[in-house]
Amino acid sequence: MTFKTLGLTLGLSAALCAALTTAAAAEIKVGMITTLSGGGAGLGIDVRDGFLLAIERSGRDDIEVVIEDDQQKPDVAVQLADKMVQSEKVDVLTGIIWSNLAMAVVPSVTAQGKFYLSPNAGPSALAGAGCHPNYFNVSWQNDAFYEAAGGWASENGIGSVMLMAPNYPAGVDGITGFKRFFKGEVKDEIYTTLGQTDYAAEIAQVKASDAEMLFYFLPGGMGISFMKQYAGSGADKPLMGPAFSFDQGILGAIGDAALGVKNTAHWSKDLDAPGNAEFVAAFSEKYGRLPSLYAAQGYDTGLLLASAAAKADVDDADAFRAALMEADFQSVRGAFRFAPNHHPIQTIYMREVVKEGDVVTNRIIGTAATEHTDVYGADCKM
């Protein structure tokens, strides 16, 4: 009897160990590399906070997140990615804001069998020939907001524009996208330096141009610096841009100078989509500020990860990949699904900067593009 009991005990212990091993294998370790210092810190902080809020609200306690600051430097991002893959043994990476950093990191980590979920950067190279089965973009391909803006400008009687953006992949993609859908005349193209803070020369060009409108992309601290200088320059040319130039973090620093400016986005805090009002309320309560577009993208990325984790073990790459592709979550931007190249198909809206009480913010005034997807997918062979 004693022997049988001992055998049963040992059997139960072995079964328990096996169960614990299986549970441990099912846990997901996420490496978040994002910008938490310098002029672009607000963008990374919002992505981080939105992502963590989604994981918290998902109720899953088996997702561990390791967070590092890339300092907006490609070499730092690469070093951090190597450490996370080789030492931290992460299963999934996410968080990168800037396209030049994404180009430095994503091909390497996906080649090593890791999943990458982009909450922001969407360089064209990763949507087309450089696509990968383990790479999913939850935000947009870089051209998207610009294409929608170019189409909207043409449909609303804008005959000529000048374009301005930083000279890096997202800036080049953006101007390319605007021109792809704009039917009028592009008078000037200005490429600034990434991280630039003095725009006196560029503003002089704007004032001298006979273009009807300036369309520009300057995210984070760049956008704050430009808009403040523009407002004080006496220039009065109408402005339009993607949401990144007029998102909530930027508007808080710019204030009334941005009122009336139109910008394209796939999300807005006033969007009537299931779960969006709850997200805005939860984010505001937890962090004491209104969520930005970046926060919404981080939140959706967290929801996507949690939805895939509920269906498949990350160690079963094929099953986990299929679960990600299903995109079985309620995006705060409304309808969302992946195209075959793992980039979104979604609606893009036109917003206008308004004042609600003492808060300068955005509101939706119309739709700029429906069922929008990128043009590079035809070159993606997976």
CSV table of C-alpha atoms in Angstrom, one decimal:
chain,number,residue,atom,x,y,z
A,1,MET,CA,0.0,0.0,0.0
A,2,THR,CA,2.7,2.4,0.9
A,3,PHE,CA,4.5,1.6,-2.4
A,4,LYS,CA,1.3,2.2,-4.4
A,5,THR,CA,0.6,5.4,-2.6
A,6,LEU,CA,4.2,6.6,-3.2
A,7,GLY,CA,3.8,5.7,-6.9
A,8,LEU,CA,0.6,7.7,-7.1
A,9,THR,CA,2.2,10.7,-5.3
A,10,LEU,CA,5.1,10.6,-7.7
A,11,GLY,CA,2.7,10.3,-10.7
A,12,LEU,CA,0.7,13.3,-9.5
A,13,SER,CA,3.9,15.3,-8.9
A,14,ALA,CA,5.1,14.5,-12.5
A,15,ALA,CA,1.7,15.5,-13.9
A,16,LEU,CA,1.8,18.7,-11.8
A,17,CYS,CA,5.3,19.5,-13.1
A,18,ALA,CA,4.2,18.9,-16.6
A,19,ALA,CA,1.3,21.2,-16.1
A,20,LEU,CA,3.5,23.9,-14.7
A,21,THR,CA,5.9,23.5,-17.5
A,22,THR,CA,3.1,23.9,-20.0
A,23,ALA,CA,1.8,27.0,-18.2
A,24,ALA,CA,5.3,28.5,-18.2
A,25,ALA,CA,5.7,27.8,-21.9
A,26,ALA,CA,2.3,29.5,-22.6
A,27,GLU,CA,3.5,32.8,-20.9
A,28,ILE,CA,4.4,35.6,-23.3
A,29,LYS,CA,7.3,37.9,-22.8
A,30,VAL,CA,7.1,41.2,-24.6
A,31,GLY,CA,10.1,43.4,-25.3
A,32,MET,CA,9.0,47.0,-25.8
A,33,ILE,CA,11.6,49.3,-27.3
A,34,THR,CA,10.3,52.8,-27.6
A,35,THR,CA,11.3,56.5,-27.3
A,36,LEU,CA,11.1,57.7,-23.6
A,37,SER,CA,13.5,60.6,-23.7
A,38,GLY,CA,14.3,63.6,-25.8
A,39,GLY,CA,12.0,65.5,-28.2
A,40,GLY,CA,10.0,62.4,-29.2
A,41,ALA,CA,9.4,61.1,-25.7
A,42,GLY,CA,5.7,62.0,-25.6
A,43,LEU,CA,5.0,59.6,-28.5
A,44,GLY,CA,6.7,56.6,-26.9
A,45,ILE,CA,5.2,57.3,-23.5
A,46,ASP,CA,1.7,57.3,-25.0
A,47,VAL,CA,2.3,54.1,-26.9
A,48,ARG,CA,3.7,52.5,-23.8
A,49,ASP,CA,0.8,53.7,-21.6
A,50,GLY,CA,-1.9,52.6,-24.1
A,51,PHE,CA,-0.3,49.2,-24.5
A,52,LEU,CA,0.0,48.6,-20.8
A,53,LEU,CA,-3.6,49.7,-20.2
A,54,ALA,CA,-4.9,47.2,-22.8
A,55,ILE,CA,-3.0,44.4,-21.2
A,56,GLU,CA,-4.3,45.4,-17.8
A,57,ARG,CA,-7.9,45.6,-19.0
A,58,SER,CA,-7.6,42.3,-20.9
A,59,GLY,CA,-7.3,40.5,-17.5
A,60,ARG,CA,-4.4,38.4,-18.6
A,61,ASP,CA,-1.7,37.9,-16.0
A,62,ASP,CA,0.6,35.8,-18.2
A,63,ILE,CA,2.0,38.6,-20.3
A,64,GLU,CA,5.3,40.1,-19.1
A,65,VAL,CA,6.5,43.4,-20.6
A,66,VAL,CA,10.1,44.5,-20.5
A,67,ILE,CA,10.5,48.2,-21.5
A,68,GLU,CA,13.6,50.0,-22.7
A,69,ASP,CA,14.3,53.6,-24.0
A,70,ASP,CA,15.8,53.7,-27.6
A,71,GLN,CA,16.7,57.4,-27.1
A,72,GLN,CA,15.5,57.8,-30.8
A,73,LYS,CA,18.9,56.3,-31.9
A,74,PRO,CA,19.0,53.4,-34.4
A,75,ASP,CA,22.2,51.9,-32.9
A,76,VAL,CA,20.7,52.0,-29.4
A,77,ALA,CA,17.5,50.3,-30.7
A,78,VAL,CA,19.6,47.5,-32.4
A,79,GLN,CA,21.6,46.9,-29.2
A,80,LEU,CA,18.4,46.7,-27.1
A,81,ALA,CA,16.7,44.4,-29.6
A,82,ASP,CA,19.7,42.1,-29.6
A,83,LYS,CA,19.7,42.0,-25.8
A,84,MET,CA,16.0,41.3,-25.6
A,85,VAL,CA,16.1,38.5,-28.1
A,86,GLN,CA,19.3,36.8,-26.9
A,87,SER,CA,19.4,37.5,-23.1
A,88,GLU,CA,15.8,38.4,-22.2
A,89,LYS,CA,14.4,35.7,-24.4
A,90,VAL,CA,11.3,37.7,-25.4
A,91,ASP,CA,8.7,36.2,-27.7
A,92,VAL,CA,7.3,39.4,-29.2
A,93,LEU,CA,8.7,42.9,-29.7
A,94,THR,CA,6.9,46.1,-30.1
A,95,GLY,CA,7.0,49.9,-29.4
A,96,ILE,CA,9.2,51.5,-32.0
A,97,ILE,CA,8.0,55.0,-33.1
A,98,TRP,CA,10.4,56.0,-35.8
A,99,SER,CA,10.7,54.4,-39.2
A,100,ASN,CA,14.5,54.5,-39.4
A,101,LEU,CA,14.6,52.6,-36.1
A,102,ALA,CA,12.1,50.1,-37.4
A,103,MET,CA,14.2,49.5,-40.5
A,104,ALA,CA,17.2,48.8,-38.3
A,105,VAL,CA,15.4,46.4,-35.9
A,106,VAL,CA,12.5,44.6,-37.5
A,107,PRO,CA,14.2,42.6,-40.3
A,108,SER,CA,16.7,41.3,-37.7
A,109,VAL,CA,14.3,40.2,-35.0
A,110,THR,CA,11.8,38.6,-37.4
A,111,ALA,CA,14.6,36.7,-39.1
A,112,GLN,CA,15.3,35.2,-35.7
A,113,GLY,CA,11.8,33.9,-35.4
A,114,LYS,CA,10.4,36.6,-33.2
A,115,PHE,CA,7.1,38.4,-33.7
A,116,TYR,CA,7.1,42.1,-34.2
A,117,LEU,CA,3.8,44.2,-33.7
A,118,SER,CA,4.3,47.7,-34.8
A,119,PRO,CA,2.2,50.3,-32.8
A,120,ASN,CA,3.4,53.2,-35.0
A,121,ALA,CA,6.2,53.1,-37.6
A,122,GLY,CA,5.1,51.8,-41.0
A,123,PRO,CA,7.9,52.1,-43.6
A,124,SER,CA,7.0,51.2,-47.2
A,125,ALA,CA,9.9,48.7,-47.4
A,126,LEU,CA,8.3,46.5,-44.7
A,127,ALA,CA,4.9,46.6,-46.4
A,128,GLY,CA,6.2,45.5,-49.8
A,129,ALA,CA,9.2,43.4,-50.8
A,130,GLY,CA,10.5,43.5,-47.2
A,131,CYS,CA,7.4,42.1,-45.6
A,132,HIS,CA,7.7,39.1,-43.2
A,133,PRO,CA,5.2,36.6,-41.9
A,134,ASN,CA,6.1,37.5,-38.3
A,135,TYR,CA,5.7,41.3,-38.8
A,136,PHE,CA,2.2,42.9,-38.2
A,137,ASN,CA,1.6,46.6,-38.4
A,138,VAL,CA,-1.3,47.7,-36.2
A,139,SER,CA,-1.2,51.4,-37.0
A,140,TRP,CA,-0.9,52.2,-40.7
A,141,GLN,CA,1.6,52.1,-43.6
A,142,ASN,CA,3.4,55.5,-43.7
A,143,ASP,CA,1.7,56.8,-46.8
A,144,ALA,CA,-1.9,56.3,-45.5
A,145,PHE,CA,-2.8,59.6,-43.8
A,146,TYR,CA,-1.0,61.5,-46.6
A,147,GLU,CA,-2.8,59.7,-49.4
A,148,ALA,CA,-6.2,60.4,-47.7
A,149,ALA,CA,-5.2,64.1,-47.2
A,150,GLY,CA,-4.1,64.4,-50.9
A,151,GLY,CA,-7.4,63.0,-52.0
A,152,TRP,CA,-9.4,65.2,-49.7
A,153,ALA,CA,-7.5,68.3,-50.8
A,154,SER,CA,-8.3,67.6,-54.4
A,155,GLU,CA,-11.9,66.9,-53.7
A,156,ASN,CA,-12.3,70.2,-51.8
A,157,GLY,CA,-10.9,72.5,-54.4
A,158,ILE,CA,-7.3,72.9,-53.3
A,159,GLY,CA,-5.3,73.6,-56.5
A,160,SER,CA,-1.8,74.0,-55.2
A,161,VAL,CA,0.3,73.0,-52.2
A,162,MET,CA,3.7,73.1,-50.8
A,163,LEU,CA,4.9,70.0,-48.9
A,164,MET,CA,7.3,69.7,-45.9
A,165,ALA,CA,8.6,66.7,-43.9
A,166,PRO,CA,11.7,65.4,-42.2
A,167,ASN,CA,14.2,63.6,-44.5
A,168,TYR,CA,13.8,60.1,-43.2
A,169,PRO,CA,11.7,57.1,-44.4
A,170,ALA,CA,8.4,58.2,-42.9
A,171,GLY,CA,8.8,61.8,-44.2
A,172,VAL,CA,9.7,60.6,-47.7
A,173,ASP,CA,6.9,58.0,-47.7
A,174,GLY,CA,4.4,60.7,-46.5
A,175,ILE,CA,5.2,63.2,-49.3
A,176,THR,CA,5.1,60.4,-51.8
A,177,GLY,CA,1.7,59.3,-50.6
A,178,PHE,CA,0.2,62.8,-50.7
A,179,LYS,CA,1.4,63.3,-54.3
A,180,ARG,CA,0.0,59.9,-55.3
A,181,PHE,CA,-3.6,61.1,-54.6
A,182,PHE,CA,-3.3,64.9,-55.1
A,183,LYS,CA,-4.5,66.1,-58.5
A,184,GLY,CA,-3.3,69.7,-58.2
A,185,GLU,CA,0.1,71.4,-58.4
A,186,VAL,CA,2.9,70.8,-55.9
A,187,LYS,CA,4.7,74.1,-55.8
A,188,ASP,CA,7.6,73.2,-53.4
A,189,GLU,CA,8.9,70.2,-51.5
A,190,ILE,CA,10.9,70.9,-48.3
A,191,TYR,CA,12.8,68.2,-46.5
A,192,THR,CA,14.0,69.1,-43.0
A,193,THR,CA,16.4,67.4,-40.7
A,194,LEU,CA,15.1,64.8,-38.2
A,195,GLY,CA,15.0,66.5,-34.8
A,196,GLN,CA,15.3,70.0,-36.2
A,197,THR,CA,14.0,72.8,-33.9
A,198,ASP,CA,14.7,76.0,-35.9
A,199,TYR,CA,12.4,76.6,-38.8
A,200,ALA,CA,13.1,80.2,-39.7
A,201,ALA,CA,14.4,79.4,-43.2
A,202,GLU,CA,11.5,77.1,-44.0
A,203,ILE,CA,8.9,79.6,-42.7
A,204,ALA,CA,10.5,82.2,-45.0
A,205,GLN,CA,10.0,79.8,-47.9
A,206,VAL,CA,6.4,79.3,-46.9
A,207,LYS,CA,5.7,83.0,-46.8
A,208,ALA,CA,7.3,83.5,-50.2
A,209,SER,CA,5.4,80.7,-51.9
A,210,ASP,CA,2.2,81.3,-53.9
A,211,ALA,CA,0.9,77.8,-53.0
A,212,GLU,CA,-2.6,77.8,-51.6
A,213,MET,CA,-1.8,75.6,-48.6
A,214,LEU,CA,1.1,74.1,-46.7
A,215,PHE,CA,0.8,70.4,-45.9
A,216,TYR,CA,3.4,69.3,-43.4
A,217,PHE,CA,4.5,66.4,-41.3
A,218,LEU,CA,6.5,67.2,-38.2
A,219,PRO,CA,5.8,64.8,-35.2
A,220,GLY,CA,6.6,65.3,-31.6
A,221,GLY,CA,8.9,68.2,-30.5
A,222,MET,CA,9.5,69.1,-34.2
A,223,GLY,CA,5.9,69.9,-34.7
A,224,ILE,CA,5.7,71.9,-31.5
A,225,SER,CA,8.7,74.0,-32.4
A,226,PHE,CA,7.5,74.6,-36.0
A,227,MET,CA,3.9,75.6,-35.0
A,228,LYS,CA,5.0,78.0,-32.3
A,229,GLN,CA,7.5,79.7,-34.7
A,230,TYR,CA,4.9,79.7,-37.5
A,231,ALA,CA,2.2,81.3,-35.3
A,232,GLY,CA,4.6,84.1,-34.3
A,233,SER,CA,5.9,84.7,-37.8
A,234,GLY,CA,3.0,86.5,-39.3
A,235,ALA,CA,2.5,83.8,-41.9
A,236,ASP,CA,-1.1,83.1,-42.7
A,237,LYS,CA,-1.1,80.3,-45.2
A,238,PRO,CA,-3.6,77.6,-44.3
A,239,LEU,CA,-2.1,74.5,-42.8
A,240,MET,CA,-3.0,70.8,-43.1
A,241,GLY,CA,-1.2,67.7,-42.1
A,242,PRO,CA,-1.5,64.1,-40.8
A,243,ALA,CA,-2.6,63.6,-37.2
A,244,PHE,CA,1.0,63.3,-36.1
A,245,SER,CA,1.5,67.1,-36.6
A,246,PHE,CA,-1.6,67.9,-34.6
A,247,ASP,CA,-2.1,65.2,-32.1
A,248,GLN,CA,-3.2,65.7,-28.5
A,249,GLY,CA,0.3,66.0,-27.1
A,250,ILE,CA,1.3,68.6,-29.6
A,251,LEU,CA,-1.9,70.5,-29.3
A,252,GLY,CA,-1.4,70.8,-25.5
A,253,ALA,CA,1.9,72.6,-26.2
A,254,ILE,CA,0.8,74.7,-29.1
A,255,GLY,CA,-2.6,75.9,-27.8
A,256,ASP,CA,-4.9,78.2,-29.8
A,257,ALA,CA,-2.4,78.7,-32.6
A,258,ALA,CA,-3.6,75.4,-34.1
A,259,LEU,CA,-7.3,76.2,-34.1
A,260,GLY,CA,-9.0,75.4,-37.4
A,261,VAL,CA,-6.2,73.3,-38.8
A,262,LYS,CA,-7.4,70.1,-40.6
A,263,ASN,CA,-5.6,66.7,-40.2
A,264,THR,CA,-6.2,63.1,-41.2
A,265,ALA,CA,-6.4,60.2,-38.7
A,266,HIS,CA,-7.8,56.8,-38.3
A,267,TRP,CA,-8.9,57.6,-34.7
A,268,SER,CA,-10.2,60.4,-32.7
A,269,LYS,CA,-11.4,60.6,-29.1
A,270,ASP,CA,-14.9,61.6,-30.4
A,271,LEU,CA,-15.1,58.6,-32.8
A,272,ASP,CA,-18.3,56.7,-32.4
A,273,ALA,CA,-16.8,53.2,-32.3
A,274,PRO,CA,-17.5,50.4,-29.8
A,275,GLY,CA,-15.2,50.6,-26.8
A,276,ASN,CA,-13.7,54.0,-27.8
A,277,ALA,CA,-15.5,56.1,-25.1
A,278,GLU,CA,-14.5,53.5,-22.5
A,279,PHE,CA,-10.9,53.6,-23.6
A,280,VAL,CA,-10.8,57.4,-23.5
A,281,ALA,CA,-12.3,57.4,-20.0
A,282,ALA,CA,-10.1,54.6,-18.7
A,283,PHE,CA,-6.9,56.2,-20.1
A,284,SER,CA,-7.9,59.7,-18.8
A,285,GLU,CA,-8.6,58.3,-15.3
A,286,LYS,CA,-5.4,56.2,-15.1
A,287,TYR,CA,-3.0,58.7,-16.5
A,288,GLY,CA,-4.6,62.1,-15.9
A,289,ARG,CA,-4.5,63.2,-19.6
A,290,LEU,CA,-6.5,62.7,-22.8
A,291,PRO,CA,-5.2,59.9,-24.9
A,292,SER,CA,-3.5,60.6,-28.2
A,293,LEU,CA,-3.5,58.8,-31.5
A,294,TYR,CA,-0.3,57.1,-30.3
A,295,ALA,CA,-2.0,55.9,-27.1
A,296,ALA,CA,-4.9,54.5,-29.2
A,297,GLN,CA,-2.4,52.6,-31.4
A,298,GLY,CA,-0.6,51.2,-28.4
A,299,TYR,CA,-3.9,50.2,-26.9
A,300,ASP,CA,-5.0,48.4,-30.1
A,301,THR,CA,-1.6,46.6,-30.2
A,302,GLY,CA,-2.1,45.4,-26.7
A,303,LEU,CA,-5.6,44.2,-27.5
A,304,LEU,CA,-4.4,42.4,-30.6
A,305,LEU,CA,-1.7,40.6,-28.6
A,306,ALA,CA,-4.1,39.6,-25.9
A,307,SER,CA,-6.6,38.3,-28.5
A,308,ALA,CA,-3.9,36.1,-30.1
A,309,ALA,CA,-2.7,34.8,-26.7
A,310,ALA,CA,-6.3,33.7,-25.9
A,311,LYS,CA,-6.3,31.5,-29.0
A,312,ALA,CA,-2.8,30.1,-29.4
A,313,ASP,CA,0.5,29.4,-27.7
A,314,VAL,CA,3.2,31.8,-28.8
A,315,ASP,CA,5.6,28.8,-29.0
A,316,ASP,CA,3.4,27.4,-31.8
A,317,ALA,CA,4.4,30.1,-34.4
A,318,ASP,CA,2.0,29.0,-37.1
A,319,ALA,CA,-1.0,29.0,-34.8
A,320,PHE,CA,0.0,32.3,-33.1
A,321,ARG,CA,0.5,33.9,-36.5
A,322,ALA,CA,-2.9,32.8,-37.6
A,323,ALA,CA,-4.4,34.1,-34.4
A,324,LEU,CA,-2.8,37.5,-35.0
A,325,MET,CA,-4.0,37.6,-38.6
A,326,GLU,CA,-7.6,37.1,-37.4
A,327,ALA,CA,-7.4,40.4,-35.5
A,328,ASP,CA,-10.2,39.2,-33.3
A,329,PHE,CA,-10.4,42.3,-31.1
A,330,GLN,CA,-12.6,45.4,-31.0
A,331,SER,CA,-10.3,48.2,-32.2
A,332,VAL,CA,-11.0,51.6,-30.7
A,333,ARG,CA,-10.9,53.0,-34.3
A,334,GLY,CA,-13.9,50.8,-35.4
A,335,ALA,CA,-13.6,48.3,-38.3
A,336,PHE,CA,-10.1,46.9,-38.5
A,337,ARG,CA,-8.7,43.9,-40.4
A,338,PHE,CA,-5.3,43.0,-41.9
A,339,ALA,CA,-4.5,42.9,-45.6
A,340,PRO,CA,-2.5,40.0,-46.8
A,341,ASN,CA,0.8,41.9,-46.2
A,342,HIS,CA,-0.2,42.3,-42.5
A,343,HIS,CA,-1.0,46.0,-42.7
A,344,PRO,CA,-4.4,47.5,-41.8
A,345,ILE,CA,-7.5,48.0,-43.9
A,346,GLN,CA,-9.3,50.9,-42.2
A,347,THR,CA,-11.2,54.2,-42.5
A,348,ILE,CA,-9.3,57.4,-42.3
A,349,TYR,CA,-11.1,60.6,-41.1
A,350,MET,CA,-10.6,64.3,-41.5
A,351,ARG,CA,-10.4,66.1,-38.2
A,352,GLU,CA,-10.3,69.8,-37.3
A,353,VAL,CA,-8.6,71.4,-34.3
A,354,VAL,CA,-11.2,72.9,-32.0
A,355,LYS,CA,-11.4,74.2,-28.5
A,356,GLU,CA,-13.6,72.4,-26.0
A,357,GLY,CA,-13.7,74.6,-22.9
A,358,ASP,CA,-10.1,75.2,-22.1
A,359,VAL,CA,-8.8,72.2,-24.0
A,360,VAL,CA,-7.5,72.4,-27.6
A,361,THR,CA,-8.3,69.1,-29.2
A,362,ASN,CA,-9.6,67.4,-32.4
A,363,ARG,CA,-13.0,66.5,-33.7
A,364,ILE,CA,-14.0,64.5,-36.7
A,365,ILE,CA,-15.6,66.6,-39.5
A,366,GLY,CA,-15.8,63.9,-42.2
A,367,THR,CA,-14.3,60.8,-43.9
A,368,ALA,CA,-11.2,61.1,-46.0
A,369,ALA,CA,-10.9,57.5,-47.2
A,370,THR,CA,-12.8,54.2,-46.6
A,371,GLU,CA,-11.4,50.7,-46.7
A,372,HIS,CA,-8.0,52.2,-47.1
A,373,THR,CA,-5.0,50.0,-47.6
A,374,ASP,CA,-1.5,50.5,-48.9
A,375,VAL,CA,-0.2,50.2,-52.5
A,376,TYR,CA,2.9,48.1,-51.6
A,377,GLY,CA,1.1,44.9,-50.7
A,378,ALA,CA,1.4,43.7,-54.3
A,379,ASP,CA,5.1,43.4,-53.8
A,380,CYS,CA,4.8,41.4,-50.6
A,381,LYS,CA,5.4,37.7,-51.2
A,382,MET,CA,4.7,35.6,-48.1
